Amino acid sequence: MARCSKCGQDAVTYIRYNGSHLCAEHFKEYVERRVKKELRDQVDLKDTKRIAVAISGGKDSLAALLLVHDVLAERRDVEISAITVDEGIAGYRPEALEKAQRLCREIDVPHHTISFENELDLTMDEVSGLLGERTPCAYCGVFRRRCMNKVARDIGADVLATGHNLDDMAQAVLMNFTRGDVERLARLGPHVKVQPGLVPRIHPLRQVPEKEAYLYAMLRGIDFSDAVCPYWEAALRNEYRDIIDSMEARSPGTKFSILASYDAIRPLLREKYPQSNLALCSCGEPSPSGRCMACALLDEIKKRKG
Ligand code: SF4
């Protein structure tokens, strides 16, 4: 068995991109250090009184909740709450929702749920049956962002933390580059500008690779759901995941390099594509055009229903 490069104890993992073996304690510390730094960089903790964490019940978001909770444990003036969106996906969401509720109970964090059914009068299972070749994730993502923003705003959250990890970030960067969607690239989180009605999103795990988030959740004994959404296979993102994973296998550190390159050019992108002031859609959500994407997609679904 390999020994921890820091203390000589039995190692639980080998970090290929920096050549270190780490024991359980040093590995957890290694993850926590990055998350603390990200929280400090992304949030002005002096002015932040309420942090909402979007939790799905999976490893990343539950690890993010626990980490945010631990990092801010001493800060009695900062309130943490959690939000789960129930998309209405049978065989997937109920188990994850239960795990999300359980962790919130254990660490005494208020938990809010919002469902597509109550909020939008549809479920993803219904929507997927109407889409033909189109991927459900494109609709689900838009509806989920709207629901999360609504609850976060209603509970007065200053920021909304999500469980996006390094793999998610690298995929989003590459996806927008290859599509030529530079404007969207400029608007990727973490958000810096506070817009009326839009709770800025932050990503405390953005420097933590997915495999490390998984190991961290296991080592912390988090009871997370590893159920896979039945629509996951159709997600366009999977192509980018495969490409980046094979690049990472050949050249460890690629995911960090993609994110670091993005971070280096982000100020220029934001200068070129400044965020316009948002107008309120008739549903109450902010949007650049005054008509939000969720309402446009809901209209499309209504037409498909006939
Ligand atoms: Fe929604 Fe797609 Fe995620 Fe399933 S895989 S929960 S449809 S975004």
Short mmCIF file of C-alpha atoms and ligand atoms in Angstrom, two decimals:
data_model
loop_
_atom_site.label_atom_id
_atom_site.label_comp_id
_atom_site.label_asym_id
_atom_site.label_seq_id
_atom_site.Cartn_x
_atom_site.Cartn_y
_atom_site.Cartn_z
CA MET A 1 0.00 0.00 0.00
CA ALA A 2 1.27 3.47 -0.91
CA ARG A 3 2.02 5.91 1.89
CA CYS A 4 0.67 9.43 2.29
CA SER A 5 3.18 11.93 0.88
CA LYS A 6 2.48 14.21 3.88
CA CYS A 7 2.46 11.94 6.93
CA GLY A 8 3.43 8.40 5.90
CA GLN A 9 0.03 6.90 6.90
CA ASP A 10 -1.76 4.55 4.50
CA ALA A 11 -2.85 6.53 1.45
CA VAL A 12 -6.45 6.36 0.23
CA THR A 13 -5.81 8.00 -3.12
CA TYR A 14 -3.22 8.96 -5.65
CA ILE A 15 -3.63 12.43 -7.17
CA ARG A 16 -2.26 11.95 -10.67
CA TYR A 17 -2.12 15.61 -11.65
CA ASN A 18 0.27 16.50 -8.84
CA GLY A 19 1.85 13.12 -8.13
CA SER A 20 0.87 12.94 -4.44
CA HIS A 21 -0.49 10.07 -2.37
CA LEU A 22 -2.82 11.21 0.40
CA CYS A 23 -4.27 9.56 3.50
CA ALA A 24 -7.93 10.15 4.40
CA GLU A 25 -7.21 13.11 6.68
CA HIS A 26 -4.84 14.87 4.34
CA PHE A 27 -7.14 14.26 1.39
CA LYS A 28 -10.11 15.83 3.21
CA GLU A 29 -7.93 18.75 4.22
CA TYR A 30 -6.79 19.15 0.60
CA VAL A 31 -10.41 19.39 -0.60
CA GLU A 32 -11.49 21.67 2.24
CA ARG A 33 -8.63 24.11 1.61
CA ARG A 34 -9.73 24.64 -1.99
CA VAL A 35 -13.37 25.06 -1.04
CA LYS A 36 -12.52 27.60 1.67
CA LYS A 37 -10.44 29.57 -0.81
CA GLU A 38 -13.23 29.51 -3.41
CA LEU A 39 -15.78 30.69 -0.86
CA ARG A 40 -13.49 33.54 0.15
CA ASP A 41 -12.86 34.48 -3.51
CA GLN A 42 -16.47 34.18 -4.66
CA VAL A 43 -18.41 35.68 -1.77
CA ASP A 44 -17.96 38.82 0.22
CA LEU A 45 -18.58 37.12 3.52
CA LYS A 46 -18.71 40.44 5.35
CA ASP A 47 -21.93 41.41 3.57
CA THR A 48 -23.43 37.94 3.14
CA LYS A 49 -25.99 36.99 5.72
CA ARG A 50 -27.88 34.20 3.98
CA ILE A 51 -26.49 31.43 1.77
CA ALA A 52 -28.79 28.99 0.03
CA VAL A 53 -27.30 25.74 -1.25
CA ALA A 54 -29.02 23.93 -4.11
CA ILE A 55 -28.97 20.22 -3.26
CA SER A 56 -30.10 17.40 -5.49
CA GLY A 57 -29.26 14.59 -3.05
CA GLY A 58 -26.20 13.55 -5.10
CA LYS A 59 -22.59 13.51 -3.91
CA ASP A 60 -21.52 16.93 -5.21
CA SER A 61 -24.32 19.04 -3.84
CA LEU A 62 -24.46 17.26 -0.48
CA ALA A 63 -20.68 17.62 -0.14
CA ALA A 64 -21.05 21.31 -1.06
CA LEU A 65 -23.70 21.78 1.64
CA LEU A 66 -21.61 20.05 4.29
CA LEU A 67 -18.51 22.03 3.30
CA VAL A 68 -20.30 25.39 3.30
CA HIS A 69 -21.84 24.46 6.65
CA ASP A 70 -18.43 23.50 8.13
CA VAL A 71 -16.54 26.49 6.74
CA LEU A 72 -19.14 28.88 8.15
CA ALA A 73 -19.72 26.96 11.40
CA GLU A 74 -18.25 29.77 13.50
CA ARG A 75 -20.25 32.47 11.72
CA ARG A 76 -23.44 32.68 13.75
CA ASP A 77 -24.48 35.72 11.68
CA VAL A 78 -24.65 33.71 8.42
CA GLU A 79 -27.75 31.60 7.87
CA ILE A 80 -27.51 28.54 5.63
CA SER A 81 -30.49 26.86 4.01
CA ALA A 82 -30.90 24.24 1.32
CA ILE A 83 -33.16 24.04 -1.72
CA THR A 84 -34.17 20.97 -3.70
CA VAL A 85 -36.07 21.03 -6.95
CA ASP A 86 -38.32 18.06 -7.66
CA GLU A 87 -38.47 17.77 -11.44
CA GLY A 88 -41.03 14.96 -11.40
CA ILE A 89 -38.82 12.09 -12.57
CA ALA A 90 -40.11 8.77 -11.30
CA GLY A 91 -37.55 6.30 -9.95
CA TYR A 92 -34.91 9.00 -9.61
CA ARG A 93 -35.94 12.09 -7.69
CA PRO A 94 -37.79 10.55 -4.70
CA GLU A 95 -34.73 8.69 -3.36
CA ALA A 96 -32.44 11.69 -3.84
CA LEU A 97 -34.95 13.99 -2.16
CA GLU A 98 -35.04 11.73 0.86
CA LYS A 99 -31.22 11.79 1.15
CA ALA A 100 -31.23 15.57 0.82
CA GLN A 101 -33.83 15.88 3.59
CA ARG A 102 -31.89 13.53 5.83
CA LEU A 103 -28.61 15.46 5.64
CA CYS A 104 -30.44 18.74 6.31
CA ARG A 105 -32.06 17.23 9.40
CA GLU A 106 -28.71 15.87 10.61
CA ILE A 107 -26.91 19.20 10.37
CA ASP A 108 -29.97 21.25 11.29
CA VAL A 109 -30.25 23.25 8.07
CA PRO A 110 -33.72 24.42 6.90
CA HIS A 111 -34.67 22.62 3.71
CA HIS A 112 -37.03 24.02 1.05
CA THR A 113 -38.42 22.02 -1.83
CA ILE A 114 -40.10 23.22 -4.98
CA SER A 115 -41.61 21.00 -7.64
CA PHE A 116 -42.13 21.49 -11.37
CA GLU A 117 -45.61 20.08 -10.84
CA ASN A 118 -46.69 22.81 -8.40
CA GLU A 119 -44.72 25.60 -9.97
CA LEU A 120 -45.04 24.90 -13.69
CA ASP A 121 -47.92 22.45 -13.82
CA LEU A 122 -45.84 19.76 -15.51
CA THR A 123 -43.35 17.01 -14.72
CA MET A 124 -40.20 16.10 -16.61
CA ASP A 125 -41.68 12.67 -17.26
CA GLU A 126 -44.56 14.36 -19.12
CA VAL A 127 -42.24 16.78 -20.94
CA SER A 128 -39.89 14.03 -22.11
CA GLY A 129 -42.81 12.27 -23.77
CA LEU A 130 -43.50 15.36 -25.91
CA LEU A 131 -40.00 16.13 -27.15
CA GLY A 132 -39.28 13.54 -29.84
CA GLU A 133 -35.56 13.80 -30.64
CA ARG A 134 -34.94 16.80 -28.43
CA THR A 135 -33.05 16.31 -25.19
CA PRO A 136 -35.05 16.77 -21.96
CA CYS A 137 -32.04 18.30 -20.19
CA ALA A 138 -32.29 21.53 -22.20
CA TYR A 139 -35.78 22.08 -20.74
CA CYS A 140 -35.05 20.67 -17.31
CA GLY A 141 -32.03 22.94 -16.79
CA VAL A 142 -33.98 26.10 -17.65
CA PHE A 143 -36.95 25.16 -15.46
CA ARG A 144 -34.69 24.15 -12.60
CA ARG A 145 -32.79 27.44 -12.66
CA ARG A 146 -36.07 29.33 -12.56
CA CYS A 147 -37.38 27.29 -9.60
CA MET A 148 -34.13 27.58 -7.66
CA ASN A 149 -33.90 31.31 -8.23
CA LYS A 150 -37.49 31.79 -7.11
CA VAL A 151 -37.04 29.96 -3.80
CA ALA A 152 -33.63 31.53 -3.16
CA ARG A 153 -35.12 34.98 -3.75
CA ASP A 154 -38.22 34.23 -1.65
CA ILE A 155 -36.13 33.17 1.35
CA GLY A 156 -33.93 36.27 0.99
CA ALA A 157 -30.70 34.44 0.05
CA ASP A 158 -27.76 36.68 -0.88
CA VAL A 159 -26.15 33.90 -2.93
CA LEU A 160 -27.10 30.49 -4.22
CA ALA A 161 -24.33 27.87 -4.01
CA THR A 162 -24.46 24.92 -6.39
CA GLY A 163 -22.53 21.64 -6.40
CA HIS A 164 -20.83 22.19 -9.78
CA ASN A 165 -17.41 20.56 -9.66
CA LEU A 166 -14.30 21.01 -11.81
CA ASP A 167 -15.53 18.50 -14.40
CA ASP A 168 -18.83 20.38 -14.78
CA MET A 169 -17.00 23.67 -15.17
CA ALA A 170 -14.52 22.35 -17.75
CA GLN A 171 -17.39 20.79 -19.73
CA ALA A 172 -19.38 24.02 -19.70
CA VAL A 173 -16.36 26.02 -20.89
CA LEU A 174 -15.55 23.63 -23.74
CA MET A 175 -19.20 23.29 -24.73
CA ASN A 176 -19.67 27.04 -25.09
CA PHE A 177 -16.36 27.44 -26.92
CA THR A 178 -17.13 24.77 -29.49
CA ARG A 179 -20.65 26.12 -30.03
CA GLY A 180 -19.20 29.60 -30.45
CA ASP A 181 -21.48 30.86 -27.71
CA VAL A 182 -18.96 33.36 -26.35
CA GLU A 183 -21.58 35.56 -24.75
CA ARG A 184 -22.88 32.69 -22.67
CA LEU A 185 -19.28 31.85 -21.79
CA ALA A 186 -18.89 35.36 -20.39
CA ARG A 187 -21.92 34.79 -18.15
CA LEU A 188 -20.84 31.45 -16.62
CA GLY A 189 -20.86 31.47 -12.83
CA PRO A 190 -19.67 32.34 -10.31
CA HIS A 191 -21.62 35.55 -10.76
CA VAL A 192 -20.10 38.83 -9.76
CA LYS A 193 -22.82 41.31 -10.61
CA VAL A 194 -25.89 41.50 -8.41
CA GLN A 195 -28.99 41.93 -10.57
CA PRO A 196 -32.44 42.72 -9.17
CA GLY A 197 -34.43 39.50 -8.80
CA LEU A 198 -31.53 37.24 -9.73
CA VAL A 199 -29.73 35.55 -6.85
CA PRO A 200 -26.04 35.31 -7.84
CA ARG A 201 -24.84 31.72 -8.15
CA ILE A 202 -21.55 30.56 -6.68
CA HIS A 203 -19.70 27.27 -7.14
CA PRO A 204 -17.61 26.32 -4.08
CA LEU A 205 -16.48 22.99 -5.65
CA ARG A 206 -15.33 24.45 -8.95
CA GLN A 207 -11.70 23.47 -8.24
CA VAL A 208 -12.58 19.96 -7.04
CA PRO A 209 -12.57 17.20 -9.67
CA GLU A 210 -15.64 14.95 -9.70
CA LYS A 211 -13.67 11.90 -8.53
CA GLU A 212 -12.39 13.86 -5.54
CA ALA A 213 -15.90 15.07 -4.67
CA TYR A 214 -17.00 11.43 -4.73
CA LEU A 215 -14.16 10.27 -2.48
CA TYR A 216 -14.70 13.22 -0.14
CA ALA A 217 -18.41 12.38 0.20
CA MET A 218 -17.53 8.74 0.93
CA LEU A 219 -14.88 9.65 3.51
CA ARG A 220 -17.27 12.06 5.26
CA GLY A 221 -19.87 9.29 5.41
CA ILE A 222 -22.42 11.31 3.43
CA ASP A 223 -25.41 9.18 2.54
CA PHE A 224 -25.91 10.41 -1.03
CA SER A 225 -28.02 9.11 -3.86
CA ASP A 226 -26.21 7.63 -6.82
CA ALA A 227 -29.40 7.05 -8.79
CA VAL A 228 -28.98 8.06 -12.42
CA CYS A 229 -31.59 10.18 -14.14
CA PRO A 230 -33.26 8.15 -16.92
CA TYR A 231 -32.73 11.09 -19.33
CA TRP A 232 -29.03 11.46 -18.57
CA GLU A 233 -27.88 9.42 -21.59
CA ALA A 234 -29.40 11.97 -23.95
CA ALA A 235 -27.49 14.91 -22.46
CA LEU A 236 -25.24 16.65 -24.97
CA ARG A 237 -22.83 17.32 -22.12
CA ASN A 238 -21.84 13.63 -22.08
CA GLU A 239 -19.93 14.02 -25.36
CA TYR A 240 -17.85 16.75 -23.76
CA ARG A 241 -17.41 14.68 -20.62
CA ASP A 242 -15.93 11.81 -22.69
CA ILE A 243 -13.62 14.12 -24.64
CA ILE A 244 -12.30 15.88 -21.53
CA ASP A 245 -11.94 12.62 -19.58
CA SER A 246 -9.82 11.09 -22.33
CA MET A 247 -7.67 14.25 -22.51
CA GLU A 248 -7.26 14.14 -18.73
CA ALA A 249 -6.26 10.44 -18.88
CA ARG A 250 -3.50 11.28 -21.38
CA SER A 251 -2.51 14.55 -19.79
CA PRO A 252 -3.38 14.83 -16.07
CA GLY A 253 -4.32 18.36 -15.08
CA THR A 254 -6.19 19.16 -18.31
CA LYS A 255 -9.42 20.00 -16.45
CA PHE A 256 -7.61 22.52 -14.26
CA SER A 257 -5.93 23.99 -17.35
CA ILE A 258 -9.27 24.48 -19.12
CA LEU A 259 -10.70 26.29 -16.10
CA ALA A 260 -7.54 28.34 -15.50
CA SER A 261 -7.51 29.46 -19.16
CA TYR A 262 -11.15 30.45 -18.86
CA ASP A 263 -10.50 32.38 -15.65
CA ALA A 264 -7.65 34.22 -17.35
CA ILE A 265 -9.81 35.47 -20.23
CA ARG A 266 -13.02 35.96 -18.26
CA PRO A 267 -12.41 39.62 -17.38
CA LEU A 268 -11.95 40.38 -21.09
CA LEU A 269 -15.10 38.45 -22.01
CA ARG A 270 -17.10 40.31 -19.39
CA GLU A 271 -15.78 43.60 -20.68
CA LYS A 272 -16.79 42.72 -24.23
CA TYR A 273 -20.18 41.32 -23.22
CA PRO A 274 -21.29 43.33 -20.19
CA GLN A 275 -24.40 41.97 -18.57
CA SER A 276 -27.38 44.02 -19.63
CA ASN A 277 -29.86 45.21 -17.05
CA LEU A 278 -32.58 42.64 -16.61
CA ALA A 279 -36.27 43.26 -17.06
CA LEU A 280 -39.00 41.31 -15.30
CA CYS A 281 -40.87 38.65 -17.27
CA SER A 282 -44.62 38.37 -16.65
CA CYS A 283 -43.88 35.32 -14.44
CA GLY A 284 -41.83 37.53 -12.12
CA GLU A 285 -38.41 36.18 -13.11
CA PRO A 286 -35.69 38.48 -14.44
CA SER A 287 -34.59 38.12 -18.05
CA PRO A 288 -32.49 40.16 -20.53
CA SER A 289 -35.38 40.42 -23.02
CA GLY A 290 -38.29 40.75 -20.62
CA ARG A 291 -39.57 37.33 -21.69
CA CYS A 292 -37.75 34.57 -19.84
CA MET A 293 -36.55 31.35 -21.42
CA ALA A 294 -38.66 29.22 -19.07
CA CYS A 295 -41.87 30.95 -20.26
CA ALA A 296 -40.80 30.56 -23.91
CA LEU A 297 -40.21 26.82 -23.38
CA LEU A 298 -43.51 26.46 -21.49
CA ASP A 299 -45.32 28.01 -24.48
CA GLU A 300 -43.56 25.59 -26.79
CA ILE A 301 -44.60 22.65 -24.62
CA LYS A 302 -48.21 23.86 -24.57
CA LYS A 303 -48.16 23.91 -28.39
CA ARG A 304 -46.68 20.43 -28.54
CA LYS A 305 -49.47 19.22 -26.23
CA GLY A 306 -51.90 20.71 -28.76
FE1 SF4 B 1 -32.84 17.08 -15.64
FE2 SF4 B 1 -31.23 16.10 -17.56
FE3 SF4 B 1 -30.35 16.28 -15.06
FE4 SF4 B 1 -32.22 14.49 -15.71
S1 SF4 B 1 -30.09 14.53 -16.46
S2 SF4 B 1 -32.23 15.81 -13.90
S3 SF4 B 1 -33.40 15.63 -17.24
S4 SF4 B 1 -30.92 17.99 -16.40
#
